[in-house]
Short mmCIF file of C-alpha atoms and ligand atoms in Angstrom, two decimals:
data_model
loop_
_atom_site.label_atom_id
_atom_site.label_comp_id
_atom_site.label_asym_id
_atom_site.label_seq_id
_atom_site.Cartn_x
_atom_site.Cartn_y
_atom_site.Cartn_z
CA MET A 1363 -14.76 58.59 -135.51
CA ILE A 1364 -14.93 54.87 -135.09
CA SER A 1365 -12.83 52.41 -133.09
CA GLU A 1366 -9.54 54.34 -132.95
CA LYS A 1367 -9.99 55.77 -129.48
CA LYS A 1368 -11.93 54.11 -126.73
CA GLU A 1369 -14.47 55.28 -124.26
CA TYR A 1370 -13.56 54.71 -120.66
CA CYS A 1371 -16.16 54.45 -117.89
CA GLY A 1372 -19.58 55.59 -116.77
CA LEU A 1373 -20.91 55.94 -113.22
CA PHE A 1374 -24.41 55.88 -111.79
CA GLY A 1375 -25.58 55.91 -108.17
CA ILE A 1376 -28.94 56.24 -106.45
CA PHE A 1377 -29.90 56.63 -102.79
CA GLY A 1378 -33.31 55.98 -101.25
CA ASP A 1379 -35.37 54.38 -104.00
CA ALA A 1380 -37.31 51.11 -103.81
CA GLU A 1381 -36.37 50.48 -107.45
CA ALA A 1382 -32.71 51.32 -106.95
CA VAL A 1383 -31.34 48.40 -108.95
CA GLN A 1384 -33.79 48.76 -111.86
CA LYS A 1385 -33.10 52.48 -112.13
CA THR A 1386 -29.37 51.82 -111.98
CA TYR A 1387 -29.81 49.45 -114.92
CA PHE A 1388 -31.51 52.18 -116.96
CA GLY A 1389 -28.96 54.77 -115.88
CA LEU A 1390 -26.09 52.52 -116.95
CA HIS A 1391 -27.82 51.74 -120.21
CA SER A 1392 -27.87 55.43 -121.07
CA LEU A 1393 -24.15 55.59 -120.27
CA GLN A 1394 -23.28 52.57 -122.39
CA HIS A 1395 -21.36 54.77 -124.85
CA ARG A 1396 -18.76 55.28 -122.10
CA GLY A 1397 -17.78 51.62 -121.96
CA GLN A 1398 -18.92 48.24 -123.21
CA GLU A 1399 -16.33 45.83 -121.83
CA SER A 1400 -17.97 45.17 -118.48
CA ALA A 1401 -20.85 46.32 -116.33
CA GLY A 1402 -21.78 45.95 -112.70
CA ILE A 1403 -24.14 47.03 -109.95
CA ALA A 1404 -23.62 47.00 -106.17
CA THR A 1405 -26.55 47.57 -103.81
CA SER A 1406 -26.89 48.08 -100.08
CA ASP A 1407 -29.81 46.86 -98.00
CA GLY A 1408 -28.60 49.05 -95.15
CA LYS A 1409 -26.41 46.36 -93.62
CA ILE A 1410 -24.81 44.31 -96.38
CA ILE A 1411 -23.50 45.26 -99.81
CA HIS A 1412 -24.40 42.93 -102.67
CA CYS A 1413 -22.52 43.09 -105.94
CA TYR A 1414 -22.89 41.61 -109.42
CA THR A 1415 -20.54 42.30 -112.31
CA GLY A 1416 -19.86 40.70 -115.67
CA MET A 1417 -18.21 41.11 -119.03
CA GLY A 1418 -20.04 42.81 -121.87
CA THR A 1419 -22.77 45.39 -122.22
CA VAL A 1420 -25.31 46.22 -119.53
CA ARG A 1421 -27.99 44.31 -121.41
CA ARG A 1422 -25.75 41.28 -121.71
CA VAL A 1423 -24.61 41.24 -118.09
CA PHE A 1424 -28.09 41.73 -116.68
CA ARG A 1425 -29.93 39.64 -119.27
CA ALA A 1426 -31.27 37.28 -116.62
CA GLY A 1427 -33.43 40.19 -115.52
CA ARG A 1428 -35.31 39.64 -112.33
CA ASP A 1429 -33.16 36.71 -111.20
CA ILE A 1430 -30.26 39.06 -110.83
CA TYR A 1431 -32.36 41.93 -109.52
CA ASP A 1432 -33.53 39.67 -106.68
CA LYS A 1433 -29.91 39.14 -105.67
CA LEU A 1434 -29.38 42.88 -105.46
CA PRO A 1435 -31.78 44.07 -102.73
CA GLY A 1436 -31.76 47.51 -101.19
CA ARG A 1437 -32.74 51.11 -101.80
CA THR A 1438 -29.21 52.24 -102.54
CA ALA A 1439 -27.06 51.28 -105.52
CA VAL A 1440 -24.01 52.24 -107.53
CA GLY A 1441 -23.31 51.00 -111.04
CA HIS A 1442 -20.44 51.09 -113.49
CA VAL A 1443 -19.80 50.50 -117.18
CA ARG A 1444 -16.18 50.01 -118.10
CA TYR A 1445 -13.75 50.36 -120.87
CA SER A 1446 -10.32 49.50 -119.49
CA THR A 1447 -7.84 52.35 -119.51
CA THR A 1448 -5.68 50.76 -116.83
CA GLY A 1449 -5.85 47.00 -116.38
CA ALA A 1450 -6.76 44.46 -119.00
CA SER A 1451 -10.28 43.58 -120.00
CA ARG A 1452 -10.95 40.72 -117.58
CA PRO A 1453 -13.76 39.83 -115.17
CA VAL A 1454 -11.62 40.48 -112.11
CA ASN A 1455 -11.21 44.12 -113.18
CA SER A 1456 -14.97 44.71 -113.53
CA GLN A 1457 -16.49 47.31 -111.25
CA PRO A 1458 -17.90 48.22 -108.77
CA LEU A 1459 -14.94 46.80 -106.90
CA LEU A 1460 -16.12 45.28 -103.61
CA ALA A 1461 -13.77 45.20 -100.61
CA GLU A 1462 -13.99 44.50 -96.91
CA TYR A 1463 -11.82 46.21 -94.35
CA SER A 1464 -11.82 47.08 -90.66
CA GLN A 1465 -14.68 49.58 -91.10
CA GLY A 1466 -16.95 47.23 -93.06
CA GLN A 1467 -17.69 46.85 -96.76
CA VAL A 1468 -17.18 49.35 -99.53
CA ALA A 1469 -17.88 49.16 -103.28
CA VAL A 1470 -15.93 51.57 -105.50
CA ALA A 1471 -16.73 52.72 -109.03
CA HIS A 1472 -14.15 54.86 -110.84
CA ASN A 1473 -13.96 56.90 -114.05
CA GLY A 1474 -10.53 58.23 -114.94
CA ASN A 1475 -6.90 57.26 -114.56
CA LEU A 1476 -4.62 57.62 -111.54
CA VAL A 1477 -1.17 58.65 -112.65
CA ASN A 1478 0.43 57.66 -109.33
CA ALA A 1479 -1.32 54.30 -108.92
CA ALA A 1480 1.69 52.20 -109.97
CA ARG A 1481 3.97 53.97 -107.51
CA LEU A 1482 1.45 53.62 -104.68
CA ARG A 1483 0.97 49.97 -105.50
CA ASP A 1484 4.73 49.38 -105.42
CA GLU A 1485 4.83 50.94 -101.95
CA TYR A 1486 1.98 48.82 -100.65
CA GLU A 1487 3.33 45.63 -102.17
CA ALA A 1488 6.69 46.33 -100.55
CA TYR A 1489 4.86 46.03 -97.21
CA GLY A 1490 3.13 42.82 -98.21
CA SER A 1491 -0.22 43.97 -99.62
CA ILE A 1492 -1.76 41.57 -102.10
CA PHE A 1493 -3.76 42.96 -105.01
CA LYS A 1494 -6.39 40.88 -106.74
CA THR A 1495 -6.88 43.11 -109.80
CA THR A 1496 -4.65 44.97 -112.24
CA SER A 1497 -6.83 48.07 -112.18
CA ASP A 1498 -5.63 51.38 -110.72
CA THR A 1499 -8.88 51.60 -108.73
CA GLU A 1500 -7.89 48.88 -106.26
CA ILE A 1501 -5.18 51.04 -104.72
CA ILE A 1502 -7.98 53.27 -103.39
CA THR A 1503 -9.40 50.45 -101.28
CA HIS A 1504 -5.93 49.74 -99.86
CA LEU A 1505 -5.50 53.41 -99.00
CA LEU A 1506 -8.89 53.39 -97.25
CA ALA A 1507 -7.93 50.34 -95.18
CA LYS A 1508 -4.58 51.65 -93.97
CA PRO A 1509 -4.85 52.01 -90.14
CA THR A 1510 -3.30 55.50 -90.07
CA HIS A 1511 -5.87 56.61 -92.64
CA VAL A 1512 -8.81 54.94 -90.87
CA SER A 1513 -8.03 56.95 -87.72
CA ASN A 1514 -8.09 60.27 -89.60
CA PRO A 1515 -11.11 62.48 -88.75
CA ASP A 1516 -12.18 62.32 -92.42
CA PRO A 1517 -10.59 59.16 -93.85
CA LEU A 1518 -12.10 59.55 -97.32
CA ALA A 1519 -10.92 63.14 -97.79
CA HIS A 1520 -7.54 62.11 -96.46
CA VAL A 1521 -7.31 59.23 -98.96
CA LEU A 1522 -8.37 61.39 -101.90
CA ASN A 1523 -5.53 63.75 -101.13
CA HIS A 1524 -3.14 60.88 -101.85
CA LEU A 1525 -4.45 60.38 -105.38
CA GLN A 1526 -3.08 62.10 -108.47
CA GLY A 1527 -4.74 62.05 -111.85
CA ALA A 1528 -8.28 61.98 -113.12
CA TYR A 1529 -11.01 60.52 -110.97
CA SER A 1530 -14.71 60.75 -110.60
CA LEU A 1531 -15.55 58.21 -107.91
CA LEU A 1532 -18.58 56.65 -106.27
CA PHE A 1533 -18.19 54.88 -102.92
CA LEU A 1534 -21.03 52.72 -101.68
CA PHE A 1535 -20.92 52.08 -97.94
CA ALA A 1536 -23.67 50.14 -96.16
CA ASP A 1537 -25.38 53.35 -95.01
CA ARG A 1538 -24.47 55.89 -97.69
CA ILE A 1539 -22.99 56.90 -101.04
CA GLU A 1540 -20.05 59.29 -101.24
CA ALA A 1541 -19.36 60.84 -104.65
CA ALA A 1542 -16.08 62.62 -105.32
CA ARG A 1543 -14.40 64.45 -108.16
CA ASP A 1544 -10.69 65.17 -108.56
CA PRO A 1545 -9.47 68.73 -107.86
CA PHE A 1546 -9.15 69.46 -111.60
CA GLY A 1547 -12.64 68.16 -112.44
CA ILE A 1548 -11.23 66.29 -115.44
CA ARG A 1549 -14.15 63.85 -115.77
CA PRO A 1550 -17.76 64.98 -115.36
CA LEU A 1551 -20.03 64.05 -112.44
CA CYS A 1552 -23.42 65.48 -111.58
CA ILE A 1553 -26.23 65.12 -109.06
CA GLY A 1554 -29.99 65.05 -109.55
CA GLN A 1555 -33.19 64.11 -107.76
CA ILE A 1556 -36.14 61.93 -108.62
CA SER A 1557 -39.39 63.41 -107.44
CA ALA A 1558 -41.74 61.30 -105.33
CA GLU A 1559 -44.15 61.46 -108.29
CA HIS A 1560 -41.66 59.37 -110.31
CA GLY A 1561 -41.07 56.76 -107.66
CA GLY A 1562 -38.41 58.35 -105.50
CA GLN A 1563 -39.65 58.09 -101.94
CA ARG A 1564 -38.98 61.44 -100.32
CA GLY A 1565 -37.16 62.32 -103.53
CA ALA A 1566 -34.33 59.84 -104.16
CA TYR A 1567 -30.97 61.35 -105.08
CA VAL A 1568 -28.99 60.29 -108.12
CA VAL A 1569 -25.36 60.84 -109.13
CA ALA A 1570 -24.12 60.14 -112.65
CA SER A 1571 -21.30 60.76 -115.10
CA GLU A 1572 -23.61 62.59 -117.48
CA THR A 1573 -27.03 64.18 -117.31
CA CYS A 1574 -28.35 61.76 -119.96
CA ALA A 1575 -28.45 59.17 -117.12
CA LEU A 1576 -30.52 61.53 -114.98
CA ASP A 1577 -32.96 61.91 -117.88
CA ALA A 1578 -33.13 58.12 -118.23
CA VAL A 1579 -34.61 57.79 -114.72
CA ARG A 1580 -36.54 61.07 -114.84
CA ALA A 1581 -34.31 62.74 -112.28
CA LYS A 1582 -34.06 66.49 -112.26
CA PHE A 1583 -30.56 67.92 -112.67
CA ILE A 1584 -29.46 69.76 -109.54
CA ARG A 1585 -25.85 70.65 -110.29
CA GLU A 1586 -22.43 69.33 -111.21
CA ILE A 1587 -20.30 68.06 -108.36
CA GLU A 1588 -17.48 70.57 -108.01
CA PRO A 1589 -13.82 69.70 -108.56
CA GLY A 1590 -12.33 68.69 -105.21
CA GLU A 1591 -15.77 68.12 -103.66
CA ILE A 1592 -17.23 65.11 -101.86
CA VAL A 1593 -21.02 64.83 -101.87
CA ARG A 1594 -22.57 62.48 -99.32
CA LEU A 1595 -26.00 60.93 -99.80
CA ASP A 1596 -27.56 59.34 -96.71
CA GLU A 1597 -30.77 59.20 -94.68
CA LYS A 1598 -30.32 62.85 -93.72
CA GLY A 1599 -30.22 63.96 -97.37
CA VAL A 1600 -27.33 65.57 -99.22
CA SER A 1601 -24.28 67.11 -97.64
CA SER A 1602 -21.08 68.44 -99.14
CA ARG A 1603 -17.48 69.01 -98.14
CA PHE A 1604 -14.27 69.80 -99.97
CA PHE A 1605 -10.97 67.94 -99.73
CA VAL A 1606 -9.09 70.80 -101.41
CA THR A 1607 -9.82 74.45 -100.68
CA PRO A 1608 -12.27 75.67 -103.34
CA GLY A 1609 -10.78 78.16 -105.79
CA THR A 1610 -7.16 77.11 -105.20
CA VAL A 1611 -6.96 74.87 -108.29
CA THR A 1612 -7.86 76.00 -111.81
CA PRO A 1613 -10.03 73.27 -113.39
CA ALA A 1614 -8.81 71.16 -116.30
CA HIS A 1615 -12.01 69.72 -117.76
CA CYS A 1616 -11.39 67.27 -120.60
CA VAL A 1617 -12.45 69.03 -123.82
CA PHE A 1618 -12.57 65.66 -125.51
CA GLU A 1619 -15.67 64.90 -123.47
CA HIS A 1620 -17.35 67.68 -125.43
CA VAL A 1621 -15.71 66.90 -128.77
CA TYR A 1622 -16.34 63.17 -128.84
CA PHE A 1623 -17.10 61.14 -125.71
CA ALA A 1624 -20.17 62.51 -124.03
CA LYS A 1625 -23.67 61.96 -125.37
CA GLN A 1626 -25.24 64.76 -127.39
CA ASN A 1627 -28.19 65.17 -125.01
CA SER A 1628 -25.94 65.52 -121.96
CA THR A 1629 -24.94 68.75 -120.28
CA ILE A 1630 -21.40 68.69 -118.92
CA PHE A 1631 -19.04 71.43 -117.75
CA GLY A 1632 -21.96 73.84 -117.87
CA GLU A 1633 -22.99 73.28 -121.50
CA ASN A 1634 -25.04 70.96 -123.68
CA VAL A 1635 -22.82 68.66 -125.75
CA HIS A 1636 -24.79 68.91 -129.02
CA GLN A 1637 -24.83 72.70 -128.90
CA PHE A 1638 -21.12 72.84 -128.17
CA ARG A 1639 -20.39 70.57 -131.16
CA LYS A 1640 -22.59 72.68 -133.41
CA LYS A 1641 -20.59 75.74 -132.41
CA LEU A 1642 -17.41 73.83 -133.23
CA GLY A 1643 -18.80 73.10 -136.70
CA GLY A 1644 -19.61 76.77 -137.28
CA GLN A 1645 -16.14 77.82 -136.15
CA LEU A 1646 -14.62 75.15 -138.40
CA ALA A 1647 -16.54 76.52 -141.41
CA SER A 1648 -15.20 80.01 -140.65
CA GLU A 1649 -11.63 78.76 -140.30
CA HIS A 1650 -11.66 76.35 -143.26
CA PRO A 1651 -14.23 77.31 -145.92
CA VAL A 1652 -14.40 75.38 -149.18
CA ASP A 1653 -16.55 75.33 -152.34
CA ALA A 1654 -18.59 72.14 -152.16
CA ASP A 1655 -22.01 70.64 -152.95
CA VAL A 1656 -22.81 68.81 -149.73
CA VAL A 1657 -21.68 68.50 -146.10
CA ILE A 1658 -21.79 64.98 -144.67
CA PRO A 1659 -20.92 63.87 -141.14
CA VAL A 1660 -19.10 60.81 -139.94
CA PRO A 1661 -21.91 59.63 -137.67
CA ASP A 1662 -22.63 59.79 -134.84
CA SER A 1663 -20.09 62.00 -133.10
CA GLY A 1664 -19.41 64.14 -136.21
CA THR A 1665 -23.09 64.86 -136.86
CA SER A 1666 -23.57 67.89 -134.60
CA ALA A 1667 -20.41 69.59 -135.92
CA ALA A 1668 -21.47 68.88 -139.53
CA ILE A 1669 -24.82 70.57 -138.89
CA GLY A 1670 -22.94 73.58 -137.55
CA TYR A 1671 -20.60 73.59 -140.56
CA ALA A 1672 -23.52 73.38 -143.00
CA GLU A 1673 -25.44 76.18 -141.23
CA ARG A 1674 -22.46 78.55 -141.21
CA SER A 1675 -21.30 77.76 -144.76
CA GLY A 1676 -24.72 77.57 -146.39
CA ILE A 1677 -23.76 74.24 -148.02
CA PRO A 1678 -26.59 71.67 -147.77
CA PHE A 1679 -26.28 68.99 -145.07
CA ASP A 1680 -27.01 65.37 -145.97
CA MET A 1681 -26.40 61.86 -144.69
CA GLY A 1682 -23.79 60.37 -147.02
CA LEU A 1683 -22.68 57.81 -144.44
CA VAL A 1684 -25.05 55.68 -142.40
CA ARG A 1685 -23.98 53.97 -139.25
CA SER A 1686 -25.11 50.47 -138.31
CA HIS A 1687 -25.90 50.27 -134.61
CA TYR A 1688 -26.22 46.51 -134.74
CA VAL A 1689 -22.55 45.72 -135.29
CA GLY A 1690 -20.81 45.10 -131.98
CA ARG A 1691 -17.11 45.42 -131.54
CA THR A 1692 -15.30 42.74 -133.48
CA PHE A 1693 -13.51 40.27 -131.24
CA ILE A 1694 -10.08 41.53 -132.21
CA SER A 1695 -8.83 43.60 -135.14
CA PRO A 1696 -5.30 42.34 -135.54
CA ASP A 1697 -4.45 43.86 -138.86
CA GLN A 1698 -5.38 46.75 -141.05
CA LYS A 1699 -7.44 44.73 -143.53
CA LEU A 1700 -9.74 43.44 -140.81
CA ARG A 1701 -10.02 46.90 -139.28
CA GLU A 1702 -11.10 48.31 -142.63
CA LEU A 1703 -13.69 45.54 -142.97
CA GLU A 1704 -14.95 46.40 -139.49
CA VAL A 1705 -15.39 50.04 -140.51
CA LYS A 1706 -17.21 48.99 -143.68
CA LEU A 1707 -19.63 47.00 -141.57
CA LYS A 1708 -20.27 49.97 -139.33
CA LEU A 1709 -20.48 52.76 -141.91
CA ALA A 1710 -22.30 52.37 -145.21
CA VAL A 1711 -22.24 54.93 -148.04
CA VAL A 1712 -25.43 56.38 -149.51
CA ASN A 1713 -24.31 56.36 -153.14
CA GLU A 1714 -27.09 58.72 -154.28
CA VAL A 1715 -25.88 61.45 -151.91
CA VAL A 1716 -22.21 61.37 -152.85
CA ALA A 1717 -22.01 60.34 -156.53
CA GLY A 1718 -20.68 63.17 -158.71
CA LYS A 1719 -20.55 65.61 -155.76
CA ARG A 1720 -17.90 67.76 -154.13
CA ILE A 1721 -18.14 66.63 -150.52
CA VAL A 1722 -17.14 68.12 -147.19
CA VAL A 1723 -16.71 65.27 -144.68
CA VAL A 1724 -16.89 66.48 -141.06
CA ASP A 1725 -15.50 64.33 -138.27
CA ASP A 1726 -14.90 65.08 -134.60
CA SER A 1727 -11.26 63.98 -134.63
CA ILE A 1728 -8.69 61.81 -136.36
CA VAL A 1729 -6.45 59.50 -134.37
CA ARG A 1730 -4.57 56.93 -136.48
CA GLY A 1731 -6.17 58.04 -139.72
CA THR A 1732 -6.38 54.59 -141.22
CA THR A 1733 -10.11 54.21 -140.69
CA THR A 1734 -10.70 57.71 -142.06
CA ARG A 1735 -8.70 56.88 -145.17
CA GLY A 1736 -10.74 53.70 -145.61
CA LYS A 1737 -13.93 55.75 -145.56
CA ILE A 1738 -12.54 58.30 -148.03
CA ARG A 1739 -11.70 55.48 -150.43
CA THR A 1740 -15.25 54.15 -150.13
CA LEU A 1741 -16.64 57.61 -150.91
CA ARG A 1742 -14.41 57.81 -153.99
CA THR A 1743 -15.55 54.37 -155.11
CA ALA A 1744 -19.14 55.61 -154.78
CA GLY A 1745 -18.34 58.41 -157.23
CA ALA A 1746 -17.46 61.42 -155.07
CA LYS A 1747 -15.84 64.06 -157.29
CA GLU A 1748 -13.90 65.85 -154.54
CA VAL A 1749 -13.49 65.02 -150.85
CA HIS A 1750 -12.58 67.77 -148.38
CA MET A 1751 -11.87 66.58 -144.83
CA ARG A 1752 -12.78 68.93 -141.97
CA VAL A 1753 -12.01 68.03 -138.36
CA SER A 1754 -13.67 69.77 -135.41
CA CYS A 1755 -10.61 69.59 -133.13
CA PRO A 1756 -6.88 70.24 -133.64
CA PRO A 1757 -4.43 67.50 -134.72
CA ILE A 1758 -3.91 64.97 -131.89
CA ARG A 1759 -0.18 64.70 -131.28
CA PHE A 1760 0.18 63.53 -127.69
CA PRO A 1761 -1.12 60.62 -125.59
CA CYS A 1762 -3.71 61.03 -122.83
CA PHE A 1763 -2.73 59.89 -119.33
CA TYR A 1764 -6.04 60.90 -117.76
CA GLY A 1765 -8.32 58.13 -118.90
CA ILE A 1766 -8.62 58.06 -122.68
CA ASP A 1767 -7.09 55.08 -124.42
CA PHE A 1768 -5.40 56.56 -127.49
CA PRO A 1769 -2.89 54.57 -129.51
CA THR A 1770 0.81 55.22 -128.85
CA LYS A 1771 2.27 58.58 -129.87
CA GLU A 1772 4.01 56.93 -132.83
CA GLU A 1773 0.68 55.63 -134.14
CA LEU A 1774 -1.02 59.05 -134.08
CA LEU A 1775 -1.52 60.38 -137.60
CA ALA A 1776 -0.49 63.93 -136.72
CA ASN A 1777 2.67 62.87 -134.91
CA ASN A 1778 5.60 63.94 -137.12
CA ARG A 1779 3.38 64.71 -140.13
CA ASP A 1780 2.63 68.16 -141.48
CA LEU A 1781 -0.71 69.08 -143.07
CA LYS A 1782 0.47 68.25 -146.58
CA GLN A 1783 1.57 64.77 -145.48
CA ILE A 1784 -1.72 64.26 -143.63
CA ARG A 1785 -3.65 65.25 -146.76
CA GLN A 1786 -1.61 62.81 -148.83
CA PHE A 1787 -2.07 60.03 -146.27
CA LEU A 1788 -5.83 60.52 -146.15
CA GLU A 1789 -6.01 60.82 -149.96
CA VAL A 1790 -8.26 63.88 -149.76
CA ASP A 1791 -8.39 67.05 -151.87
CA SER A 1792 -7.98 69.24 -148.79
CA VAL A 1793 -7.87 68.91 -145.03
CA GLY A 1794 -8.68 71.49 -142.35
CA TYR A 1795 -8.35 71.08 -138.60
CA MET A 1796 -9.91 73.36 -136.02
CA SER A 1797 -7.38 75.61 -134.29
CA LEU A 1798 -6.88 75.18 -130.54
CA GLU A 1799 -7.91 78.80 -129.95
CA GLY A 1800 -10.97 78.35 -132.16
CA MET A 1801 -12.02 75.23 -130.28
CA LEU A 1802 -11.66 76.88 -126.88
CA SER A 1803 -13.49 80.00 -128.11
CA CYS A 1804 -16.61 77.81 -128.49
CA ALA A 1805 -16.60 76.85 -124.80
CA VAL A 1806 -18.51 78.70 -122.09
CA LEU A 1807 -15.69 78.54 -119.53
CA PRO A 1808 -12.38 80.43 -119.77
CA PRO A 1809 -9.77 78.68 -122.01
CA ASP A 1810 -7.50 77.83 -119.07
CA HIS A 1811 -10.30 75.79 -117.44
CA TYR A 1812 -9.81 72.91 -119.90
CA CYS A 1813 -7.25 70.18 -120.41
CA THR A 1814 -5.80 70.32 -123.93
CA ALA A 1815 -2.80 68.03 -123.42
CA CYS A 1816 -3.46 65.65 -126.32
CA TRP A 1817 -3.26 68.64 -128.69
CA SER A 1818 -0.85 70.98 -126.90
CA GLY A 1819 1.34 68.54 -124.96
CA LYS A 1820 0.80 70.66 -121.83
CA TYR A 1821 -0.10 68.26 -119.02
CA ARG A 1822 -1.65 70.01 -116.04
CA ILE A 1823 -1.01 67.04 -113.76
CA PRO A 1824 2.62 65.97 -114.09
CA VAL A 1825 3.15 62.43 -115.30
CA SER A 1826 6.54 61.06 -114.29
CA VAL A 1827 6.05 57.57 -115.68
CA ALA A 1828 3.98 57.01 -118.81
CA VAL A 1829 0.77 55.30 -117.76
CA ASN A 1830 -1.03 53.06 -120.15
CA LYS A 1831 -3.63 50.39 -120.07
CA PHE A 1832 -1.12 47.69 -119.23
CA THR A 1833 0.94 49.53 -116.61
CA MET A 1834 -0.19 47.09 -113.91
CA GLU A 1835 -0.07 43.97 -116.06
CA ARG A 1836 3.14 42.69 -114.58
CA TYR A 1837 2.79 39.01 -115.31
CA GLN A 1838 1.65 37.03 -118.28
CA MET A 1839 -1.76 35.73 -117.31
CA ASN A 1840 -2.42 32.44 -119.02
CA MET A 1841 -6.15 32.82 -119.11
CA PHE A 1842 -8.84 33.63 -121.61
CA ASP A 1843 -11.79 35.71 -120.60
CA GLU A 1844 -14.83 36.08 -122.70
CA VAL A 1845 -15.46 39.65 -123.85
CA ASP A 1846 -19.04 39.37 -124.83
CA THR A 1847 -20.53 42.43 -126.46
CA ASP A 1848 -23.70 42.83 -128.33
S1 SF4 B 3190 -5.26 64.74 -122.74
FE1 SF4 B 3190 -6.99 65.11 -124.16
S2 SF4 B 3190 -8.36 63.33 -123.87
FE2 SF4 B 3190 -6.94 63.39 -122.12
S3 SF4 B 3190 -8.01 64.54 -120.50
FE3 SF4 B 3190 -6.76 66.02 -121.64
S4 SF4 B 3190 -8.15 66.79 -123.23
FE4 SF4 B 3190 -9.06 64.93 -122.44
#
């Protein structure tokens, strides 16, 4: 699916490598699919933390190459790519977020959404705290700096116990990295090691949102960081502690990571993403068979599921839609006509594959449905005889408060529409969505180990006040910031 739901953030950290900043660049590059609005790297030379952030893709922000690298000395680094899920897209909200407090400097990189950030911020502002960003992440630095927290035997664990919501976090202190994952393990986070042979003196350690970033720097996957765990990387090596008692919380991994967000070559929540999506496609073919001539994916995230559908159904797979990777995000898509033009730029039809054929179109998900309908119309114009829509997840009916920027509930196609109305809206001959049970049957972990709230409406972490991207945008900011993507 294209442009209806947004990626959120990617994290990368490395400890003990002479090429820490260069490897962080490559790691972030491989995580670019998780956010293109801003990018940043903070490094530590052992005494001082240096930080550089900017708007746009990793390549754009660090285009000056060595000039910027020279300003980021040190053998330890954390990096971040961002799509804003709380806080507008502005330079001040770029991460890592650098702060100074009584214990020194800290740079924080966050993936997820804190559902209690607005309430915590209200409390701190009531006592006079001044916030310089509108991101939920900044509250964490204020919590760290609070004198009663600083005096705790384990201030970081103590602070994490104040947070509610989804968070994978990297903290860069002058002498170490601390990597933490929320007790539900909603967002992925893993650890690996670069062997000395590949430039890691004594075997540098790496932490990243997805294993594709470990591959990018030739680090060997060690394991996922556990929900509720803090992993510390310092001169002594790796150490671990838990801020919630292990086994007391049932995980709630985001299935959407598997369905859409994560990269196909990554392994998250114990399973390779491509293989999981292929299984989804096979299950989809079993649940919603149809007589057709060809199976085509909506690339790229629908491709693995379409392969699985074609394999199970015996219908040939082909590329009827081709994605252009050279079209960046358009500056703004204010109305439907421009959005449809944007989709046309990104997805082109291979007329020879679709003309005169009965087509099964496989996509990972449908959010608003307007872009899908635009594509269906293009396929019809190219001569498709029948179009059967197959979707490798259930109908999305509820918003996500844990870090995915869906449109409002009212804008969701499946909100208040039955299957017949959805079929009519999409202008297809038939439509079939994966069942929730079918989707979870494809996963390696037990069904209750996943968050399914956007399909089921069952939120594992209670949300008292609806959180959205602009929750913290309290004042009209009369400023324009360049959002420069390439
Ligand atoms: S609500 Fe949906 S997108 Fe959000 S964390 Fe849960 S499964 Fe993922």
